[in-house]
Amino acid sequence: MKTRITELFGVQHPIMQGGMHFVGLAELASAVSNAGGIGTLTALTQPTPSDLAREIARCREMTDKPFAVNLTFLPARTPPDYPGYIRAILDGGVRIVETAGNNPQKWLPMLHEAGVKVIHKCTSVRHALKAQEIGCDAVSVDGFECGGHPGEDDVPNFILLPRAADELQIPFLASGGMADARSLVAALALGADGINMGTRFLATVEAPVHANVKQAILDASELDTRLVMRPLRNTERVLRNAGVDRLLEKERQLGSQITFEDIVSEVGGVYPKVMRSGEMDAGAWSCGMVAGLIRDIPSVQDLISLIVEDAHTLIRGRLAGLV
Ligand SMILES: Cc1cc2nc3c(=O)[nH]c(=O)nc-3n(C[C@H](O)[C@H](O)[C@H](O)COP(=O)(O)O)c2cc1C
């Protein structure tokens, strides 16, 4: 399957694994890239730029295919050493960067001069257009159903993707709620050039997380995610658990008076507890509604091969048969 995304990034399949905190390590990123997709390391999971440099080197030992590094720009009291992380990316010879959160404009000249292609993840048509205007090479358009930060507009992908297709000139990936061949074919029909997946890749053999996390996704239905931090305008879609219920209760009680300090025990330092130790009630961790479609823990190779093969069958069989 050839799309503007496979051409732009020089990969076999138009399937990307989005950056995931404490999940986007070399094991998963290299598995996705080896299977012909775009695997992604998550920069800020590494405590320092030198740790990121080591992780990039480790990933390179595990694959000779292109892989990406995610740089997330979120509000922080002490901003991470972004110039240091970017230096590690450039020195490591990485050719694809996924940016997310705030506008990446400041960093684009450095990245582009080094020949890096930038795909910015955004949650609205206006942000996608801004990314195009400032010179991003592609965007991932993240609908309301996505795991992680869906923004504040609450527009699901059946509306958001065709809206993006109508306005954008640069290639784009459909992100949020993507799980299988049906998702890929639908995304292509809606005008996207491929798909970006988070939650689905979390429930794979190679995802380097505790077995409890994978089991929690298998056990979850599409009704089991919650939106947290809405009052702080930093909305995150997470899997419901005891920590999330505590957090939502605080949000109800404190209303618009709530501050980040009030909820720090349910949102700060949660990822290592969940992803490494399997403490499933530790607090809020991102998970998409697509959990309701996930019923197995395949290898990344099997997952991607099946998506691509079934997509061909779906297009040539069911869809061709309808016209
Ligand atoms: C556990 C988890 C952690 C995530 N961490 C990040 C992150 O650090 N930075 C980022 O840009 N996106 C992050 N995301 C969002 C994903 O990259 C992707 O955009 C999203 O999962 C797509 O929606 P889906 O889960 O429905 O596939 C995370 C998602 C999950 C499930």
XYZ file of C-alpha atoms and ligand atoms in Angstrom:
354
model
C 0.000 0.000 0.000
C 1.571 3.244 -1.180
C 0.383 6.556 0.261
C 1.910 10.009 0.675
C 3.032 8.893 4.157
C 4.911 5.777 2.979
C 6.581 7.945 0.326
C 7.442 10.791 2.704
C 8.981 8.595 5.395
C 10.319 5.793 3.203
C 8.419 3.012 4.972
C 6.494 -0.006 3.743
C 3.136 0.485 5.493
C 1.211 3.662 6.380
C 1.048 2.696 10.058
C 2.724 4.658 12.849
C 3.117 3.956 16.546
C 2.609 7.239 18.382
C 4.924 8.282 21.196
C 3.842 6.779 24.528
C 5.303 7.729 27.881
C 7.136 4.742 29.482
C 6.032 2.541 26.529
C 7.910 4.050 23.579
C 11.198 2.287 24.302
C 13.529 0.548 21.842
C 11.746 -2.837 22.118
C 8.443 -1.513 20.769
C 9.792 1.135 18.375
C 12.164 -1.317 16.680
C 9.453 -3.989 16.422
C 7.102 -1.554 14.656
C 9.816 -0.360 12.297
C 10.980 -3.914 11.567
C 7.381 -4.783 10.661
C 7.374 -1.994 8.053
C 5.660 0.747 10.081
C 7.060 3.777 11.892
C 8.109 2.972 15.465
C 8.585 5.844 17.912
C 10.788 6.366 20.960
C 9.436 8.815 23.534
C 12.114 11.376 24.384
C 10.799 12.543 27.752
C 10.615 9.002 29.148
C 14.410 9.221 29.206
C 15.507 11.253 32.242
C 18.293 13.095 30.387
C 19.403 13.745 26.788
C 22.299 11.270 27.267
C 19.800 8.586 28.227
C 17.882 9.367 25.028
C 21.124 9.107 23.035
C 21.676 5.625 24.552
C 18.085 4.589 23.790
C 18.444 5.739 20.160
C 21.681 3.712 19.867
C 19.920 0.672 21.416
C 17.023 1.024 18.945
C 19.445 1.306 16.045
C 21.016 -2.002 17.094
C 17.557 -3.588 16.965
C 16.479 -2.241 13.551
C 18.030 -0.863 10.398
C 14.688 0.675 9.346
C 13.623 4.304 9.959
C 12.150 5.104 13.382
C 10.924 8.320 14.983
C 11.413 10.135 18.273
C 8.459 11.849 19.969
C 8.990 15.262 21.542
C 6.058 16.293 23.711
C 5.692 19.960 24.659
C 3.339 20.087 27.631
C 2.977 22.701 30.356
C 5.686 22.076 32.987
C 6.927 24.047 35.966
C 10.523 23.241 35.015
C 10.698 22.721 31.252
C 12.775 19.724 30.137
C 16.106 20.304 28.366
C 14.572 20.398 24.867
C 17.747 21.641 23.123
C 19.643 18.740 24.708
C 17.034 16.188 23.597
C 17.081 17.624 20.058
C 20.868 17.384 19.983
C 20.596 13.711 20.963
C 18.083 13.172 18.137
C 20.285 14.865 15.539
C 23.530 13.258 16.754
C 21.759 9.878 16.737
C 20.894 10.287 13.047
C 17.141 10.045 13.606
C 15.241 11.210 10.495
C 11.670 11.463 11.808
C 10.388 13.481 14.765
C 6.826 13.385 16.081
C 6.031 16.600 17.945
C 2.985 16.983 20.154
C 1.470 19.523 22.502
C 2.568 23.110 22.003
C 3.534 24.668 18.694
C 6.925 23.212 17.573
C 7.859 26.231 15.388
C 10.886 27.207 17.466
C 12.558 23.849 16.837
C 11.720 23.347 13.154
C 14.725 25.146 11.586
C 17.189 23.014 13.587
C 15.373 19.811 12.667
C 14.834 20.657 9.003
C 18.421 21.798 8.484
C 19.522 18.349 9.614
C 17.122 16.703 7.135
C 14.635 15.540 9.779
C 10.982 15.191 8.734
C 8.524 16.485 11.327
C 5.045 15.099 11.896
C 3.064 17.182 14.385
C 0.230 15.584 16.331
C -2.768 17.834 16.828
C -6.404 17.631 17.785
C -8.100 20.277 15.647
C -8.200 21.463 12.039
C -6.965 24.905 13.061
C -3.894 23.469 14.781
C -3.259 21.174 11.796
C -3.409 24.189 9.471
C -1.028 26.073 11.745
C 1.387 23.114 11.635
C 1.190 23.160 7.841
C 1.762 26.920 7.766
C 4.888 26.777 9.931
C 6.384 24.069 7.714
C 5.670 20.700 9.341
C 5.988 17.901 6.788
C 2.883 16.013 7.927
C 0.402 15.883 10.801
C -1.355 13.242 12.872
C -4.935 14.249 13.520
C -6.039 12.950 16.921
C -9.820 12.605 17.362
C -11.826 12.841 20.572
C -11.725 9.060 21.020
C -7.918 8.981 21.351
C -5.895 7.845 24.325
C -3.869 10.703 25.804
C -4.668 14.366 25.232
C -7.664 14.885 22.908
C -7.702 18.682 23.344
C -10.794 20.608 24.343
C -12.926 20.607 21.169
C -14.354 17.084 21.474
C -14.671 16.426 17.740
C -14.613 12.697 16.887
C -12.766 11.339 13.875
C -15.799 10.808 11.627
C -16.040 14.612 11.449
C -12.463 15.653 12.168
C -10.745 13.581 9.458
C -12.847 14.681 6.462
C -12.632 18.269 7.766
C -8.835 17.913 7.830
C -8.857 16.345 4.351
C -10.847 19.282 3.000
C -8.388 21.850 4.331
C -4.899 20.346 4.441
C -2.403 20.036 1.630
C 0.262 18.105 3.572
C -0.142 14.345 4.215
C -1.876 13.303 7.439
C -2.435 10.272 9.623
C -5.714 9.426 11.300
C -5.090 8.975 15.005
C -7.380 7.900 17.838
C -9.587 4.833 17.811
C -7.548 2.957 15.198
C -7.194 -0.778 15.794
C -7.426 -2.927 12.695
C -7.893 -3.134 8.922
C -11.359 -1.603 9.190
C -9.820 1.450 10.848
C -7.143 1.753 8.166
C -9.577 1.438 5.260
C -12.034 3.868 6.878
C -9.226 6.357 7.567
C -8.120 6.194 3.932
C -11.735 6.642 2.796
C -12.069 9.723 5.002
C -9.041 11.270 3.315
C -6.119 10.326 5.590
C -2.868 8.839 4.274
C -2.528 6.213 6.984
C -3.061 5.599 10.690
C -1.328 6.342 13.983
C -2.046 4.009 16.919
C -1.229 4.150 20.611
C -3.441 1.909 22.748
C -3.478 -0.952 20.186
C 0.342 -1.128 20.238
C 0.317 -1.168 24.040
C -1.371 -4.580 23.955
C 1.325 -6.342 21.915
C 3.960 -8.908 22.854
C 6.820 -6.427 22.401
C 5.326 -3.508 24.365
C 7.796 -3.314 27.286
C 5.167 -2.907 30.006
C 3.851 -4.997 32.897
C 1.433 -7.803 31.936
C -1.251 -6.160 34.126
C -1.396 -3.216 31.714
C -2.044 -5.472 28.715
C -4.653 -7.428 30.687
C -6.396 -4.200 31.765
C -6.766 -3.233 28.093
C -8.166 -6.659 27.211
C -10.625 -6.413 30.116
C -11.746 -2.872 29.258
C -14.722 -2.011 27.083
C -15.262 1.192 25.119
C -17.137 2.510 28.161
C -14.189 2.292 30.540
C -12.170 5.435 29.775
C -12.622 8.754 31.555
C -11.606 12.331 30.795
C -9.513 13.870 33.570
C -8.022 17.351 34.103
C -10.836 18.987 32.114
C -11.079 21.873 34.615
C -7.351 22.558 34.047
C -7.834 22.563 30.254
C -5.286 19.765 30.049
C -7.786 17.013 29.292
C -6.470 13.466 29.192
C -8.353 10.294 28.261
C -7.345 7.578 30.718
C -8.447 4.113 31.785
C -10.802 4.222 34.747
C -9.336 2.869 38.009
C -9.476 3.667 41.736
C -6.922 6.490 41.381
C -8.931 8.030 38.524
C -12.139 7.838 40.580
C -10.351 9.690 43.416
C -9.160 12.305 40.966
C -12.622 12.826 39.469
C -14.099 13.142 42.961
C -11.581 15.919 43.730
C -12.504 17.625 40.447
C -16.204 17.479 41.420
C -15.547 18.830 44.901
C -13.111 21.604 44.003
C -14.750 22.669 40.730
C -13.083 25.606 39.022
C -10.883 26.246 42.106
C -8.826 23.110 41.409
C -5.076 23.447 40.816
C -2.459 20.977 39.620
C -1.151 20.664 43.219
C -4.543 19.257 44.313
C -4.245 16.277 41.981
C -0.520 15.702 41.844
C -0.790 12.393 43.753
C -3.105 10.972 41.057
C -1.236 12.297 38.009
C 2.419 12.790 39.036
C 4.899 9.917 38.723
C 2.143 7.450 37.834
C 3.623 6.004 34.622
C 6.561 4.064 36.110
C 4.269 2.618 38.777
C 1.756 1.424 36.178
C 3.985 0.475 33.254
C 6.908 -1.064 35.162
C 5.317 -2.337 38.374
C 1.772 -3.049 37.175
C 0.140 -1.009 39.975
C -3.097 -0.535 38.116
C -4.786 1.767 40.623
C -1.817 4.145 40.975
C -3.513 6.962 39.075
C -4.222 8.328 35.625
C -2.599 6.748 32.569
C -3.625 7.313 28.963
C -5.837 4.795 27.220
C -8.156 5.162 24.225
C -11.788 4.120 23.792
C -10.387 1.669 21.248
C -9.659 -0.645 24.219
C -13.190 -1.895 23.502
C -11.960 -3.351 20.193
C -8.818 -5.018 21.566
C -9.223 -8.716 22.341
C -5.715 -10.174 21.942
C -2.003 -9.574 22.502
C -0.378 -10.271 19.128
C 3.242 -9.721 18.144
C 3.736 -6.380 16.400
C 4.645 -8.201 13.178
C 1.415 -10.244 13.259
C -0.656 -7.166 14.096
C 0.720 -5.063 11.248
C 0.675 -7.927 8.711
C -2.935 -8.709 9.572
C -3.997 -5.060 9.296
C -2.401 -4.737 5.883
C -3.628 -8.113 4.551
C -7.172 -7.618 5.823
C -7.223 -4.090 4.409
C -6.421 -5.468 0.960
C -9.169 -8.090 1.329
C -11.636 -5.495 2.552
C -10.952 -3.114 -0.323
C -10.824 -5.757 -3.071
C -13.617 -7.899 -1.638
C -16.375 -6.278 0.380
C -15.949 -2.715 -0.904
C -15.303 -3.550 -4.569
C -18.309 -5.875 -4.418
C -20.579 -3.029 -3.401
C -20.063 -1.020 -6.566
C -0.103 4.980 27.480
C -0.063 6.122 26.508
C 0.897 7.103 26.667
C 0.962 8.171 25.763
N 1.953 9.102 25.897
C 2.097 10.083 24.952
C 3.181 10.996 25.016
O 4.008 10.958 25.929
N 3.272 11.935 24.044
C 2.370 12.006 23.008
O 2.530 12.859 22.140
N 1.320 11.160 22.933
C 1.173 10.198 23.867
N 0.140 9.292 23.759
C -0.807 9.403 22.612
C -0.451 8.439 21.471
O 0.778 8.764 20.884
C -1.520 8.449 20.363
O -1.639 9.761 19.817
C -2.884 8.004 20.865
O -2.732 6.901 21.726
C -3.808 7.645 19.722
O -5.030 7.185 20.206
P -5.374 5.606 20.425
O -4.842 5.284 21.770
O -6.853 5.575 20.349
O -4.690 4.834 19.345
C 0.024 8.245 24.682
C -0.958 7.252 24.554
C -1.006 6.200 25.442
C -2.075 5.144 25.255
